[in-house]
mmCIF file of C-alpha atoms in Angstrom:
data_model
loop_
_atom_site.group_PDB
_atom_site.id
_atom_site.type_symbol
_atom_site.label_atom_id
_atom_site.label_comp_id
_atom_site.label_asym_id
_atom_site.label_seq_id
_atom_site.Cartn_x
_atom_site.Cartn_y
_atom_site.Cartn_z
ATOM 1 C CA LEU A 1 -55.250 85.934 -40.057
ATOM 2 C CA LEU A 2 -55.727 88.615 -37.355
ATOM 3 C CA GLU A 3 -53.421 86.841 -35.118
ATOM 4 C CA LYS A 4 -50.759 86.661 -37.795
ATOM 5 C CA PHE A 5 -51.092 90.174 -38.545
ATOM 6 C CA ILE A 6 -50.650 91.247 -34.851
ATOM 7 C CA GLY A 7 -47.875 88.609 -34.145
ATOM 8 C CA SER A 8 -49.517 87.422 -30.990
ATOM 9 C CA GLU A 9 -52.107 84.845 -29.921
ATOM 10 C CA LEU A 10 -55.620 86.226 -29.283
ATOM 11 C CA PHE A 11 -57.384 82.912 -28.310
ATOM 12 C CA VAL A 12 -56.559 79.942 -26.135
ATOM 13 C CA ARG A 13 -58.120 76.935 -28.029
ATOM 14 C CA HIS A 14 -59.005 73.708 -26.131
ATOM 15 C CA HIS A 15 -61.603 70.899 -26.452
ATOM 16 C CA THR A 16 -64.373 72.805 -24.486
ATOM 17 C CA GLY A 17 -64.119 76.052 -26.580
ATOM 18 C CA VAL A 18 -61.916 79.146 -26.743
ATOM 19 C CA LYS A 19 -61.168 81.958 -24.496
ATOM 20 C CA LEU A 20 -59.314 85.320 -24.978
ATOM 21 C CA THR A 21 -55.687 85.555 -24.121
ATOM 22 C CA PRO A 22 -54.484 88.843 -22.178
ATOM 23 C CA THR A 23 -53.560 90.217 -25.571
ATOM 24 C CA GLY A 24 -57.168 89.351 -26.796
ATOM 25 C CA ILE A 25 -58.722 90.960 -23.904
ATOM 26 C CA ASN A 26 -56.765 94.136 -24.392
ATOM 27 C CA LEU A 27 -57.714 94.175 -28.066
ATOM 28 C CA ARG A 28 -61.396 93.740 -27.292
ATOM 29 C CA ASN A 29 -61.449 96.547 -24.813
ATOM 30 C CA SER A 30 -59.702 98.796 -27.144
ATOM 31 C CA ILE A 31 -61.952 98.314 -30.226
ATOM 32 C CA THR A 32 -65.372 98.067 -28.279
ATOM 33 C CA PRO A 33 -65.957 101.968 -28.265
ATOM 34 C CA TYR A 34 -65.299 102.240 -32.091
ATOM 35 C CA LEU A 35 -67.612 99.238 -32.849
ATOM 36 C CA LYS A 36 -70.257 100.884 -30.787
ATOM 37 C CA GLY A 37 -69.820 104.197 -32.606
ATOM 38 C CA LEU A 38 -70.048 102.420 -35.946
ATOM 39 C CA SER A 39 -73.286 100.768 -34.861
ATOM 40 C CA GLU A 40 -74.842 104.173 -34.091
ATOM 41 C CA ILE A 41 -73.793 105.480 -37.445
ATOM 42 C CA PHE A 42 -75.231 102.790 -39.427
ATOM 43 C CA SER A 43 -78.494 102.948 -37.177
ATOM 44 C CA GLY A 44 -78.711 106.490 -38.106
ATOM 45 C CA ILE A 45 -78.181 105.877 -41.932
ATOM 46 C CA THR A 46 -81.026 103.169 -41.854
ATOM 47 C CA ALA A 47 -83.483 105.626 -40.205
ATOM 48 C CA LEU A 48 -83.037 108.354 -43.028
ATOM 49 C CA PRO A 49 -85.633 108.451 -45.848
ATOM 50 C CA ASN A 50 -84.831 106.115 -48.736
ATOM 51 C CA LEU A 51 -83.052 108.653 -50.998
ATOM 52 C CA SER A 52 -83.139 106.048 -53.854
ATOM 53 C CA GLU A 53 -86.798 106.620 -54.322
ATOM 54 C CA GLY A 54 -86.100 109.699 -56.453
ATOM 55 C CA HIS A 55 -89.402 110.011 -58.355
ATOM 56 C CA LEU A 56 -92.646 111.432 -57.412
ATOM 57 C CA LYS A 57 -95.835 111.730 -59.559
ATOM 58 C CA ILE A 58 -98.607 114.014 -58.234
ATOM 59 C CA THR A 59 -101.782 115.365 -59.654
ATOM 60 C CA THR A 60 -103.838 118.574 -58.848
ATOM 61 C CA THR A 61 -106.235 120.987 -60.431
ATOM 62 C CA ILE A 62 -105.390 123.767 -62.946
ATOM 63 C CA LYS A 63 -106.082 126.389 -60.359
ATOM 64 C CA PHE A 64 -103.888 124.973 -57.576
ATOM 65 C CA ALA A 65 -101.058 123.944 -59.910
ATOM 66 C CA THR A 66 -100.941 127.361 -61.717
ATOM 67 C CA LEU A 67 -101.437 129.803 -58.852
ATOM 68 C CA TRP A 68 -100.026 127.837 -55.788
ATOM 69 C CA LEU A 69 -98.009 124.895 -56.479
ATOM 70 C CA SER A 70 -95.965 126.383 -59.402
ATOM 71 C CA ARG A 71 -94.911 129.289 -57.451
ATOM 72 C CA ARG A 72 -93.480 127.170 -54.532
ATOM 73 C CA ILE A 73 -92.263 123.983 -56.055
ATOM 74 C CA ILE A 74 -88.690 125.349 -56.598
ATOM 75 C CA ASP A 75 -88.427 125.374 -52.802
ATOM 76 C CA PHE A 76 -89.077 121.752 -52.726
ATOM 77 C CA TYR A 77 -86.432 121.040 -55.427
ATOM 78 C CA ASP A 78 -83.929 123.273 -53.330
ATOM 79 C CA LYS A 79 -84.472 121.209 -50.226
ATOM 80 C CA TYR A 80 -84.627 117.728 -51.939
ATOM 81 C CA PRO A 81 -82.676 118.007 -55.149
ATOM 82 C CA HIS A 82 -82.506 114.105 -55.457
ATOM 83 C CA ILE A 83 -86.280 114.016 -56.014
ATOM 84 C CA ASN A 84 -87.791 114.330 -59.398
ATOM 85 C CA VAL A 85 -91.461 115.634 -59.224
ATOM 86 C CA GLU A 86 -93.770 115.103 -62.219
ATOM 87 C CA VAL A 87 -96.937 117.282 -61.990
ATOM 88 C CA VAL A 88 -99.999 116.017 -63.853
ATOM 89 C CA VAL A 89 -102.571 118.945 -64.181
ATOM 90 C CA ASN A 90 -106.092 117.988 -64.740
ATOM 91 C CA ASP A 91 -109.530 119.297 -63.341
ATOM 92 C CA GLN A 92 -110.956 115.789 -63.802
ATOM 93 C CA ILE A 93 -110.917 113.159 -60.994
ATOM 94 C CA LEU A 94 -108.108 110.867 -62.218
ATOM 95 C CA ASP A 95 -108.011 107.047 -61.136
ATOM 96 C CA LEU A 96 -104.860 107.348 -59.043
ATOM 97 C CA ASN A 97 -104.213 103.703 -59.595
ATOM 98 C CA ASP A 98 -104.503 103.493 -63.350
ATOM 99 C CA ALA A 99 -102.498 106.795 -63.734
ATOM 100 C CA ASP A 100 -99.720 105.457 -61.393
ATOM 101 C CA ILE A 101 -99.980 108.601 -59.204
ATOM 102 C CA ASP A 102 -98.138 108.768 -55.891
ATOM 103 C CA LEU A 103 -100.160 111.729 -54.286
ATOM 104 C CA ALA A 104 -102.939 114.058 -55.366
ATOM 105 C CA ILE A 105 -104.012 117.486 -54.146
ATOM 106 C CA ARG A 106 -107.720 117.340 -54.702
ATOM 107 C CA TYR A 107 -110.636 119.837 -54.394
ATOM 108 C CA GLY A 108 -113.985 118.494 -53.049
ATOM 109 C CA GLY A 109 -115.908 117.102 -50.225
ATOM 110 C CA GLY A 110 -113.087 114.910 -48.921
ATOM 111 C CA ILE A 111 -114.476 111.541 -50.163
ATOM 112 C CA TRP A 112 -113.095 109.877 -53.319
ATOM 113 C CA ASP A 113 -113.456 106.457 -54.623
ATOM 114 C CA ASN A 114 -110.204 104.300 -54.359
ATOM 115 C CA ALA A 115 -108.275 107.037 -52.566
ATOM 116 C CA ASP A 116 -107.452 107.670 -48.954
ATOM 117 C CA VAL A 117 -107.175 111.279 -47.401
ATOM 118 C CA ILE A 118 -103.744 111.663 -45.807
ATOM 119 C CA LYS A 119 -104.238 115.269 -44.716
ATOM 120 C CA THR A 120 -106.934 118.079 -45.028
ATOM 121 C CA LEU A 121 -105.053 121.025 -46.016
ATOM 122 C CA ILE A 122 -108.081 123.372 -46.245
ATOM 123 C CA ASP A 123 -111.239 122.196 -44.785
ATOM 124 C CA CYS A 124 -113.498 124.851 -46.499
ATOM 125 C CA VAL A 125 -112.814 127.283 -49.321
ATOM 126 C CA HIS A 126 -114.406 130.786 -49.919
ATOM 127 C CA TYR A 127 -115.039 132.260 -53.278
ATOM 128 C CA PHE A 128 -115.558 136.001 -54.227
ATOM 129 C CA PRO A 129 -115.122 138.422 -57.036
ATOM 130 C CA ILE A 130 -111.787 139.516 -58.041
ATOM 131 C CA CYS A 131 -110.521 142.057 -60.832
ATOM 132 C CA SER A 132 -107.484 144.004 -61.771
ATOM 133 C CA PRO A 133 -106.865 147.560 -60.074
ATOM 134 C CA SER A 134 -107.363 149.072 -63.464
ATOM 135 C CA PHE A 135 -110.744 147.568 -63.881
ATOM 136 C CA MET A 136 -111.606 148.439 -60.421
ATOM 137 C CA SER A 137 -111.062 152.033 -61.418
ATOM 138 C CA LYS A 138 -113.964 151.741 -63.937
ATOM 139 C CA LEU A 139 -116.475 150.757 -61.280
ATOM 140 C CA PRO A 140 -118.368 153.119 -58.873
ATOM 141 C CA ASN A 141 -116.426 154.296 -55.894
ATOM 142 C CA VAL A 142 -118.094 151.651 -53.601
ATOM 143 C CA PRO A 143 -119.410 149.026 -55.839
ATOM 144 C CA THR A 144 -122.442 146.909 -54.896
ATOM 145 C CA VAL A 145 -123.434 143.267 -55.755
ATOM 146 C CA ASP A 146 -125.789 144.919 -58.448
ATOM 147 C CA ASP A 147 -122.868 146.840 -59.891
ATOM 148 C CA ILE A 148 -121.006 143.445 -60.183
ATOM 149 C CA ALA A 149 -123.952 142.004 -62.105
ATOM 150 C CA LYS A 150 -123.947 144.792 -64.676
ATOM 151 C CA THR A 151 -120.317 144.623 -65.594
ATOM 152 C CA ARG A 152 -118.363 142.139 -67.657
ATOM 153 C CA LEU A 153 -118.176 138.682 -66.000
ATOM 154 C CA LEU A 154 -115.625 136.104 -66.617
ATOM 155 C CA TYR A 155 -117.196 132.624 -66.331
ATOM 156 C CA LEU A 156 -115.515 129.254 -65.690
ATOM 157 C CA THR A 157 -117.377 126.388 -67.491
ATOM 158 C CA GLY A 158 -117.144 122.571 -67.066
ATOM 159 C CA ASP A 159 -118.640 120.068 -64.674
ATOM 160 C CA PRO A 160 -115.966 120.432 -61.853
ATOM 161 C CA HIS A 161 -117.000 123.930 -61.264
ATOM 162 C CA GLU A 162 -120.740 123.518 -61.692
ATOM 163 C CA TRP A 163 -121.490 124.168 -57.766
ATOM 164 C CA GLU A 164 -119.262 127.233 -57.568
ATOM 165 C CA ASN A 165 -120.259 129.837 -60.114
ATOM 166 C CA TRP A 166 -121.715 133.255 -60.715
ATOM 167 C CA GLU A 167 -125.303 132.081 -60.678
ATOM 168 C CA ASN A 168 -124.860 130.744 -57.176
ATOM 169 C CA TRP A 169 -122.770 133.684 -55.897
ATOM 170 C CA PHE A 170 -125.679 136.100 -56.928
ATOM 171 C CA LYS A 171 -128.181 133.803 -55.636
ATOM 172 C CA GLU A 172 -126.445 134.056 -52.176
ATOM 173 C CA PHE A 173 -126.461 137.787 -52.127
ATOM 174 C CA GLY A 174 -129.569 138.616 -54.097
ATOM 175 C CA GLY A 175 -128.155 140.475 -56.955
ATOM 176 C CA SER A 176 -129.662 141.350 -60.338
ATOM 177 C CA VAL A 177 -130.091 138.704 -63.085
ATOM 178 C CA ILE A 178 -126.866 138.069 -65.018
ATOM 179 C CA GLN A 179 -127.035 139.513 -68.553
ATOM 180 C CA LYS A 180 -125.657 136.807 -70.970
ATOM 181 C CA SER A 181 -124.271 139.722 -73.100
ATOM 182 C CA ASN A 182 -122.029 140.480 -70.153
ATOM 183 C CA ILE A 183 -120.390 136.917 -69.908
ATOM 184 C CA ILE A 184 -117.172 135.784 -71.312
ATOM 185 C CA ALA A 185 -116.788 132.023 -70.894
ATOM 186 C CA PHE A 186 -113.501 130.030 -70.640
ATOM 187 C CA ASP A 187 -113.032 126.306 -69.947
ATOM 188 C CA ASN A 188 -109.924 126.729 -67.760
ATOM 189 C CA TYR A 189 -108.858 128.986 -64.834
ATOM 190 C CA THR A 190 -105.416 129.965 -66.377
ATOM 191 C CA SER A 191 -107.272 131.778 -69.300
ATOM 192 C CA ILE A 192 -109.556 133.557 -66.787
ATOM 193 C CA LEU A 193 -106.758 134.650 -64.706
ATOM 194 C CA GLN A 194 -104.957 136.167 -67.783
ATOM 195 C CA ALA A 195 -108.103 137.950 -68.778
ATOM 196 C CA VAL A 196 -108.523 139.343 -65.242
ATOM 197 C CA THR A 197 -105.036 140.581 -64.868
ATOM 198 C CA ASP A 198 -105.304 142.220 -68.459
ATOM 199 C CA GLY A 199 -108.320 144.108 -67.138
ATOM 200 C CA HIS A 200 -111.006 142.497 -69.110
ATOM 201 C CA GLY A 201 -113.704 141.783 -66.459
ATOM 202 C CA VAL A 202 -114.643 140.257 -63.053
ATOM 203 C CA ALA A 203 -114.085 136.740 -62.173
ATOM 204 C CA LEU A 204 -114.527 134.581 -59.118
ATOM 205 C CA GLY A 205 -111.437 133.819 -56.957
ATOM 206 C CA TRP A 206 -110.892 130.926 -54.492
ATOM 207 C CA ASP A 207 -109.105 132.264 -51.322
ATOM 208 C CA VAL A 208 -106.288 129.544 -51.243
ATOM 209 C CA VAL A 209 -105.223 129.929 -54.775
ATOM 210 C CA VAL A 210 -105.526 133.646 -55.233
ATOM 211 C CA ASN A 211 -104.061 134.852 -51.891
ATOM 212 C CA ASP A 212 -100.678 135.463 -53.487
ATOM 213 C CA LEU A 213 -102.308 137.691 -56.232
ATOM 214 C CA LEU A 214 -104.254 139.675 -53.487
ATOM 215 C CA LYS A 215 -101.171 140.022 -51.355
ATOM 216 C CA ASP A 216 -98.934 141.466 -54.180
ATOM 217 C CA GLY A 217 -101.873 143.654 -55.580
ATOM 218 C CA THR A 218 -102.187 141.925 -58.974
ATOM 219 C CA VAL A 219 -105.982 141.504 -58.303
ATOM 220 C CA VAL A 220 -108.270 143.162 -55.737
ATOM 221 C CA CYS A 221 -111.779 142.364 -54.316
ATOM 222 C CA PRO A 222 -114.412 144.865 -55.836
ATOM 223 C CA VAL A 223 -116.783 143.775 -52.994
ATOM 224 C CA MET A 224 -116.292 141.800 -49.877
ATOM 225 C CA GLU A 225 -119.325 139.476 -50.161
ATOM 226 C CA LYS A 226 -118.035 135.860 -50.223
ATOM 227 C CA VAL A 227 -119.606 132.346 -50.468
ATOM 228 C CA LYS A 228 -118.400 129.662 -47.918
ATOM 229 C CA THR A 229 -118.299 126.246 -49.695
ATOM 230 C CA GLU A 230 -118.477 122.832 -48.170
ATOM 231 C CA HIS A 231 -115.250 121.976 -50.159
ATOM 232 C CA GLY A 232 -111.775 122.111 -49.491
ATOM 233 C CA TYR A 233 -108.206 120.868 -50.519
ATOM 234 C CA SER A 234 -107.040 117.454 -49.393
ATOM 235 C CA LEU A 235 -103.800 115.590 -49.898
ATOM 236 C CA VAL A 236 -104.748 111.985 -50.939
ATOM 237 C CA LYS A 237 -103.033 108.777 -52.028
ATOM 238 C CA PRO A 238 -104.228 105.620 -53.941
ATOM 239 C CA ALA A 239 -105.938 103.323 -51.536
ATOM 240 C CA SER A 240 -103.776 100.422 -52.676
ATOM 241 C CA LYS A 241 -100.424 102.207 -52.064
ATOM 242 C CA VAL A 242 -98.355 102.781 -48.967
ATOM 243 C CA THR A 243 -97.021 106.334 -48.739
ATOM 244 C CA SER A 244 -93.283 106.143 -49.287
ATOM 245 C CA SER A 245 -90.624 107.984 -47.420
ATOM 246 C CA THR A 246 -90.245 110.370 -50.627
ATOM 247 C CA ALA A 247 -93.910 111.087 -50.752
ATOM 248 C CA GLN A 248 -94.082 111.842 -47.086
ATOM 249 C CA LEU A 249 -91.458 114.513 -47.560
ATOM 250 C CA PHE A 250 -93.689 116.193 -50.118
ATOM 251 C CA VAL A 251 -96.686 115.816 -47.761
ATOM 252 C CA ASP A 252 -94.871 117.658 -45.026
ATOM 253 C CA TRP A 253 -93.592 120.117 -47.126
ATOM 254 C CA VAL A 254 -97.098 121.053 -48.736
ATOM 255 C CA CYS A 255 -98.545 121.132 -45.179
ATOM 256 C CA GLU A 256 -95.984 123.801 -43.970
ATOM 257 C CA GLU A 257 -96.360 125.770 -47.115
ATOM 258 C CA VAL A 258 -100.247 125.880 -46.955
ATOM 259 C CA GLU A 259 -100.019 126.991 -43.242
ATOM 260 C CA LYS A 260 -97.651 129.945 -44.305
ATOM 261 C CA THR A 261 -99.953 131.224 -47.025
ATOM 262 C CA LYS A 262 -103.377 131.299 -45.384
ATOM 263 C CA MET A 263 -104.734 134.753 -45.240
ATOM 264 C CA LYS A 264 -108.116 136.667 -45.688
ATOM 265 C CA PRO A 265 -108.953 138.550 -48.925
ATOM 266 C CA LYS A 266 -108.470 142.361 -48.857
ATOM 267 C CA SER A 267 -110.814 144.838 -50.387
ATOM 268 C CA GLY A 268 -109.839 146.954 -53.396
ATOM 269 C CA ALA A 269 -112.012 149.767 -52.093
#
């Protein structure tokens, strides 16, 4: 068919095989660079992430989702508009396999059943008191731990937070006994942050998730005493799953963003 189109013989055929005619040799030499270029193009395409994997399901805690991820996720969408991200927000430790989760950003000691750690984002987190600037103005000029004990405290309840609470913070720094009449309890951190920003009391803040609020002045630290925990944030995947190219894009993005936002808390004094 090609010979008919060109109008000349390309091969000499005989009982031992075929060989190129002078015309065939010229054609081969002419098209070889183009074939090589096409080969390089297709090699590059196959090396790209699989863009057909357009859905990613992740889970994380209420604090991290509300105060960190929700502020930045639009950047991921802008970079990868073909990827749809579904975020499951839950302070409970979900079974990643049963929930069909691709990735989780978890807070804890770094070991979870049926889950593999891909990357440790923050190896240890600190927690410390935070309040609004308006509430800060009601405290003594240089507040002490005892002053904090006497003011209104916003308390986070629930098993996931049992090891990081006001009792342990005061135990660390020898403050006064907490008066139950000074406590307002909430079962989720979103409500606590709303009460803080509205100027209703002092809450505990975790450095990674409240750094943005400290930086823009929404909240301040009435005292500088902070507790270093043995817990941190990790990116994990189901042990039974291989990380997809789409999931790896999210992993790389989260790691970059976390590095950008690490900072030390500032005093409101």
